[in-house]
Coordinates of C-alpha atoms in Angstrom, one line a residue:
M245 CA 0.0 0.0 0.0
G246 CA 1.2 3.5 -0.7
R247 CA 1.4 5.8 2.3
E248 CA 2.1 9.4 2.8
Q249 CA 3.0 10.4 6.4
V250 CA 2.4 13.8 7.9
H251 CA 3.5 14.2 11.6
P252 CA 3.7 10.4 12.2
D253 CA 2.9 8.8 15.5
P254 CA 6.2 7.5 16.9
A255 CA 4.3 4.9 19.0
G256 CA 3.1 3.2 15.9
E257 CA 6.3 2.9 14.1
V258 CA 7.4 -0.6 13.0
P259 CA 11.0 -1.2 12.0
G260 CA 11.3 -1.9 8.3
G261 CA 7.7 -0.9 7.5
P262 CA 5.1 1.9 7.7
A263 CA 3.6 2.8 11.1
A264 CA 0.5 1.0 12.1
P265 CA -2.1 3.7 12.8
R266 CA -3.0 4.1 16.5
G267 CA -5.2 6.6 18.3
I268 CA -8.2 7.9 16.2
V269 CA -8.5 6.8 12.6
V270 CA -10.9 8.7 10.3
G271 CA -11.8 7.9 6.7
V272 CA -12.2 10.8 4.2
D273 CA -13.1 11.1 0.6
G274 CA -13.7 14.8 0.1
S275 CA -17.5 14.7 0.6
D276 CA -19.4 16.8 3.1
H277 CA -20.1 13.6 5.0
S278 CA -16.5 12.9 5.5
K279 CA -15.7 16.5 6.5
C280 CA -18.2 16.1 9.4
A281 CA -16.5 12.9 10.4
L282 CA -13.1 14.5 10.2
V283 CA -14.2 17.4 12.5
W284 CA -15.7 15.0 15.0
A285 CA -12.6 12.8 14.9
A286 CA -10.3 15.8 15.4
R287 CA -12.3 16.9 18.5
E288 CA -12.2 13.4 19.9
A289 CA -8.5 13.1 19.4
E290 CA -8.0 16.4 21.2
R291 CA -10.3 15.2 24.1
R292 CA -8.4 11.9 24.4
R293 CA -5.0 13.5 23.7
R294 CA -4.4 10.9 21.1
P295 CA -3.0 11.1 17.6
L296 CA -5.3 11.4 14.6
H297 CA -4.7 9.3 11.5
I298 CA -6.5 10.5 8.3
V299 CA -6.8 7.9 5.5
T300 CA -8.3 7.8 2.1
A301 CA -8.4 4.7 -0.1
Y302 CA -8.8 4.0 -3.8
S303 CA -8.8 1.1 -6.2
V304 CA -7.7 1.2 -9.8
P305 CA -10.7 0.2 -11.9
I306 CA -10.2 -2.3 -14.7
F307 CA -12.3 -2.3 -17.9
A308 CA -12.9 -5.0 -20.5
A309 CA -11.5 -3.7 -23.8
S310 CA -14.0 -3.4 -26.6
G311 CA -11.5 -3.5 -29.4
L312 CA -10.6 -6.5 -31.6
D313 CA -7.5 -7.1 -29.5
G314 CA -9.5 -8.0 -26.5
G315 CA -7.9 -8.0 -23.0
Y316 CA -8.3 -5.4 -20.4
A317 CA -7.5 -1.7 -20.0
T318 CA -6.7 0.2 -16.8
V319 CA -7.0 3.8 -15.7
D320 CA -3.7 5.6 -15.0
D321 CA -3.0 5.0 -11.4
S322 CA -1.0 8.3 -11.0
V323 CA -4.1 10.4 -11.9
I324 CA -6.3 8.7 -9.3
R325 CA -3.6 8.9 -6.7
E326 CA -3.0 12.6 -7.3
G327 CA -6.7 13.2 -6.7
A328 CA -6.6 11.1 -3.5
E329 CA -3.5 13.0 -2.3
A330 CA -5.3 16.3 -2.9
I331 CA -8.2 15.2 -0.8
L332 CA -5.8 14.1 2.0
A333 CA -3.9 17.5 1.9
Q334 CA -7.2 19.4 2.3
A335 CA -8.2 17.2 5.2
V336 CA -4.8 17.7 7.0
N337 CA -5.1 21.4 6.5
K338 CA -8.7 21.5 7.8
V339 CA -7.6 20.1 11.2
S340 CA -4.3 22.1 11.5
G341 CA -5.8 24.2 14.2
Y342 CA -6.3 21.4 16.7
L343 CA -3.8 20.6 19.4
I344 CA -3.1 17.1 18.1
D345 CA -0.5 15.0 16.3
V346 CA -1.7 14.2 12.8
D347 CA -0.5 11.7 10.3
A348 CA -2.1 10.7 7.0
S349 CA -2.0 8.1 4.3
V350 CA -3.3 7.3 0.8
E351 CA -4.0 3.6 0.6
N352 CA -4.4 1.5 -2.5
G353 CA -7.1 -1.0 -1.9
D354 CA -10.7 -1.6 -1.0
A355 CA -11.8 1.0 1.6
S356 CA -13.6 -1.5 3.8
G357 CA -10.6 -3.8 3.9
V358 CA -8.2 -0.9 4.6
L359 CA -10.1 0.4 7.5
L360 CA -10.9 -3.0 8.9
E361 CA -7.1 -3.8 8.9
M362 CA -6.5 -0.5 10.7
S363 CA -9.0 -1.3 13.3
E364 CA -6.6 -4.0 14.6
T365 CA -4.4 -1.3 16.1
A366 CA -6.6 1.8 16.2
E367 CA -8.4 3.0 19.4
L368 CA -11.4 4.3 17.4
L369 CA -12.6 4.4 13.7
V370 CA -14.6 7.4 12.5
F371 CA -16.4 7.8 9.2
G372 CA -19.4 9.5 7.6
T373 CA -22.7 7.8 6.5
R374 CA -22.1 8.0 2.8
G375 CA -19.6 9.3 0.3
R376 CA -19.3 11.0 -3.0
G377 CA -18.8 8.1 -5.3
G378 CA -16.2 8.0 -8.0
F379 CA -12.8 6.4 -7.9
V380 CA -11.8 7.7 -4.5
G381 CA -15.4 7.4 -3.3
R382 CA -17.1 4.4 -1.8
L383 CA -15.0 5.0 1.3
L384 CA -18.3 5.8 3.0
G385 CA -21.8 4.5 2.4
S386 CA -21.4 0.7 2.2
V387 CA -18.3 1.0 4.4
S388 CA -20.4 2.6 7.2
S389 CA -22.7 -0.4 7.1
A390 CA -19.9 -3.0 6.9
L391 CA -17.4 -1.8 9.4
P392 CA -19.3 -1.5 12.7
A393 CA -20.2 -5.2 12.5
H394 CA -16.6 -6.4 11.8
A395 CA -14.2 -3.8 13.2
K396 CA -11.9 -4.8 16.1
C397 CA -12.2 -1.4 17.8
P398 CA -15.2 0.8 18.5
T399 CA -16.5 2.8 15.5
V400 CA -18.3 6.1 15.3
T401 CA -20.6 7.0 12.4
V402 CA -21.2 10.7 11.9
P403 CA -24.3 11.7 9.8
L404 CA -24.4 14.8 7.7
I405 CA -27.5 16.1 9.4
C406 CA -25.5 16.9 12.5
S407 CA -23.1 19.1 10.5
D408 CA -24.5 22.3 12.1
R409 CA -23.5 21.1 15.6
L410 CA -20.0 20.6 14.3
G411 CA -19.8 24.1 12.8
E412 CA -20.0 22.7 9.2
T413 CA -22.3 23.8 6.4
T414 CA -24.0 21.8 3.7
D415 CA -26.3 22.4 0.8
D416 CA -27.7 18.9 0.7
K417 CA -31.4 19.4 -0.1
H418 CA -32.5 16.3 1.9
V419 CA -30.6 17.5 5.0
L420 CA -32.0 21.0 4.7
A421 CA -35.5 19.7 4.2
E422 CA -35.3 17.4 7.3
R423 CA -33.9 20.2 9.4
A424 CA -36.7 22.5 8.4
K425 CA -39.3 19.8 9.2
A426 CA -37.8 18.9 12.6
G427 CA -37.0 22.4 13.8
H428 CA -34.0 23.3 16.0
L429 CA -33.3 21.1 19.0
P430 CA -30.5 22.1 21.4
V431 CA -27.9 19.3 21.9
E432 CA -27.7 18.0 25.5
N433 CA -24.3 17.1 26.8
V434 CA -25.5 13.6 27.5
V435 CA -24.3 10.1 26.4
V436 CA -27.1 7.6 25.7
V437 CA -26.4 3.9 25.7
G438 CA -28.9 1.2 24.6
V439 CA -29.0 -2.0 26.6
D440 CA -30.9 -5.3 26.4
G441 CA -29.6 -7.3 29.3
S442 CA -26.8 -9.0 27.4
E443 CA -23.1 -9.1 28.2
Q444 CA -22.4 -7.4 24.9
A445 CA -24.6 -4.5 26.0
R446 CA -22.6 -4.3 29.3
V447 CA -19.4 -3.9 27.2
A448 CA -21.1 -1.0 25.4
V449 CA -22.1 0.6 28.7
L450 CA -18.5 0.5 29.9
E451 CA -17.3 2.2 26.7
A452 CA -20.2 4.7 27.0
A453 CA -19.3 5.5 30.6
E454 CA -15.7 6.3 29.6
Q455 CA -16.9 8.5 26.8
A456 CA -19.3 10.3 29.2
E457 CA -16.4 11.0 31.6
R458 CA -14.4 12.5 28.7
L459 CA -17.3 14.8 27.9
S460 CA -18.0 15.6 31.5
A461 CA -21.5 14.4 30.7
P462 CA -24.2 12.3 32.4
L463 CA -24.7 8.7 31.2
R464 CA -28.3 7.7 30.3
V465 CA -28.8 4.0 30.1
V466 CA -31.9 3.2 28.0
C467 CA -33.8 -0.1 27.7
A468 CA -36.6 0.0 25.1
V469 CA -39.1 -2.8 25.1
P470 CA -40.9 -3.4 21.7
Q471 CA -44.4 -4.7 21.4
Y472 CA -44.8 -8.4 21.0
S473 CA -45.0 -9.6 17.4
G474 CA -44.8 -12.8 15.4
S475 CA -44.3 -15.9 17.6
L476 CA -44.7 -13.7 20.8
A477 CA -48.1 -12.4 19.9
W478 CA -49.9 -15.1 21.9
V479 CA -48.3 -14.0 25.2
P480 CA -51.0 -13.0 27.7
A481 CA -51.3 -9.3 28.3
P482 CA -51.2 -7.0 30.3
M483 CA -50.2 -9.2 33.3
D484 CA -47.2 -10.8 31.6
R485 CA -46.0 -7.5 30.2
E486 CA -46.2 -5.8 33.6
A487 CA -44.2 -8.7 35.1
L488 CA -41.7 -8.4 32.3
F489 CA -41.2 -4.6 32.9
A490 CA -40.8 -5.3 36.7
D491 CA -38.1 -7.9 35.9
I492 CA -36.3 -5.6 33.5
R493 CA -36.4 -2.7 35.9
T494 CA -34.8 -4.9 38.6
Q495 CA -32.0 -5.9 36.2
L496 CA -31.6 -2.3 35.0
D497 CA -31.3 -0.9 38.6
A498 CA -28.7 -3.6 39.4
G499 CA -26.8 -2.7 36.2
T500 CA -26.9 1.0 37.1
A501 CA -25.5 0.2 40.6
W502 CA -22.7 -1.8 39.0
I503 CA -21.6 0.9 36.6
R504 CA -21.6 3.5 39.4
S505 CA -19.2 1.2 41.3
H506 CA -16.7 1.5 38.4
F507 CA -17.4 5.2 37.7
P508 CA -18.1 6.7 41.1
H509 CA -17.9 10.3 39.9
L510 CA -20.2 9.8 36.9
T511 CA -23.8 10.8 37.0
V512 CA -25.8 7.7 35.8
E513 CA -29.5 7.6 35.1
S514 CA -31.6 4.8 33.6
Q515 CA -34.8 4.8 31.5
L516 CA -37.1 1.8 30.8
V517 CA -39.4 2.8 27.9
D518 CA -42.1 1.1 25.9
G519 CA -41.4 1.2 22.2
S520 CA -39.1 0.3 19.3
P521 CA -35.4 0.4 20.3
V522 CA -34.6 1.9 16.8
D523 CA -37.2 4.6 17.1
I524 CA -36.3 5.5 20.7
L525 CA -32.5 5.7 20.1
V526 CA -32.8 7.5 16.7
E527 CA -35.0 10.1 18.4
A528 CA -32.4 10.4 21.2
S529 CA -29.7 10.9 18.7
R530 CA -31.3 14.2 17.6
H531 CA -30.5 16.0 20.8
V532 CA -27.7 14.2 22.7
E533 CA -23.9 14.2 22.1
L534 CA -23.6 10.5 21.4
V535 CA -25.6 7.3 21.2
V536 CA -23.8 4.1 22.0
V537 CA -24.8 0.5 21.1
G538 CA -23.2 -2.9 20.9
T539 CA -22.8 -5.1 17.8
R540 CA -25.1 -7.9 18.8
G541 CA -27.6 -8.8 21.5
R542 CA -29.6 -11.5 23.1
G543 CA -32.9 -11.6 21.3
G544 CA -35.9 -12.6 23.3
F545 CA -38.6 -10.4 24.8
T546 CA -36.6 -7.2 24.8
G547 CA -34.3 -8.4 22.1
M548 CA -32.9 -7.2 18.8
L549 CA -31.7 -4.0 20.4
L550 CA -28.3 -4.9 19.1
G551 CA -27.4 -6.7 15.9
S552 CA -29.9 -5.9 13.2
T553 CA -31.3 -3.1 15.3
S554 CA -28.0 -1.4 15.5
D555 CA -28.1 -1.3 11.7
G556 CA -31.4 0.5 11.8
I557 CA -30.1 3.0 14.3
L558 CA -27.0 3.7 12.1
H559 CA -29.1 4.2 8.9
H560 CA -31.5 6.7 10.5
A561 CA -29.5 8.4 13.3
K562 CA -29.5 12.2 13.5
G563 CA -26.3 12.4 15.5
P564 CA -23.1 10.5 16.0
V565 CA -23.4 6.8 16.9
M566 CA -20.8 4.6 18.5
V567 CA -20.9 0.8 17.9
V568 CA -18.8 -1.2 20.4
P569 CA -17.6 -4.7 19.4
D570 CA -17.9 -7.6 21.8
R571 CA -14.7 -8.2 23.8
D572 CA -13.5 -9.4 27.2
D573 CA -13.4 -6.8 30.0
P574 CA -12.3 -7.7 33.5
R575 CA -14.9 -5.3 34.9
L576 CA -17.7 -7.6 33.7
A577 CA -16.7 -10.2 36.4
D578 CA -18.3 -8.5 39.3
R579 CA -21.6 -7.6 37.6
V580 CA -23.3 -10.6 39.3
N581 CA -22.5 -9.1 42.7
F582 CA -25.0 -6.2 42.2
G583 CA -28.2 -8.3 41.5
P584 CA -30.0 -10.4 38.9
V585 CA -28.5 -10.8 35.4
L586 CA -30.0 -12.3 32.3
G587 CA -30.5 -16.0 32.8
D588 CA -31.1 -15.9 36.5
S589 CA -34.1 -17.8 37.8

């Protein structure tokens, strides 16, 4: 892979090869979407006091020749690379005012594969919801759908509609129309995390609590319970649903006590709400700093908050969304000391 370094991160240097990016990695492709992601990533790098690595990727397209000689024709690699380098230079210049170390690279390869590989060493991956297309494009869009489910580190997707809260402008007619319809909502300095009683959700809560501390913000733990449907439609109501809510509330209170034990100076509140997890968390994303979810969940009565539901949140969110991959964390071991957990009888 080709790589252009600007202010490299010494901690990531590998003898005999290019530095493996660490800290915050952000994908750019010159679109308004990626500019929003870039600004959010730069602010986050400054908060964490971590280096920022800016990356753009491209693949050289190959066309079947239509002449009598047959074979294949390729586009001049140097032309595409020059365009990618120009995008990268603009991005580096855009974040020059932040008090952070910045390095940058142009990568030759599939954007999803490039960023997925970088997630092995990165602390956080950041990208927009869709890109501008073209040869350097496709960094966003399908990438923002694929990466959260497979990345080895947490990812943050930054939608264009929140460009105003980042001090950015856009002339995207869909964004402008949606803003006009929804009206202005002030952004609360709150981190919201969706839970469903699974261990994967607890990992997301720990990451969300750390983020809330960085922002000096309260943490709001939300459990949304959808209506029964399909194979669950036969369950007696309202008695069983009332019992379900009581059971979930007990687990939610126990989980809140657990998280407070690990973050004693953090303000933690919990909400148990009746409704679609996607709808509840998408609405929350309009007016809070960050929504956090895990990559997969437990299914069942309150299920599908994670997994397929996290996809729904990503596709419709009105603010930044962090997706936290499943991983081991020693702090999970003492959760059982604070009360009932999923699977208890």
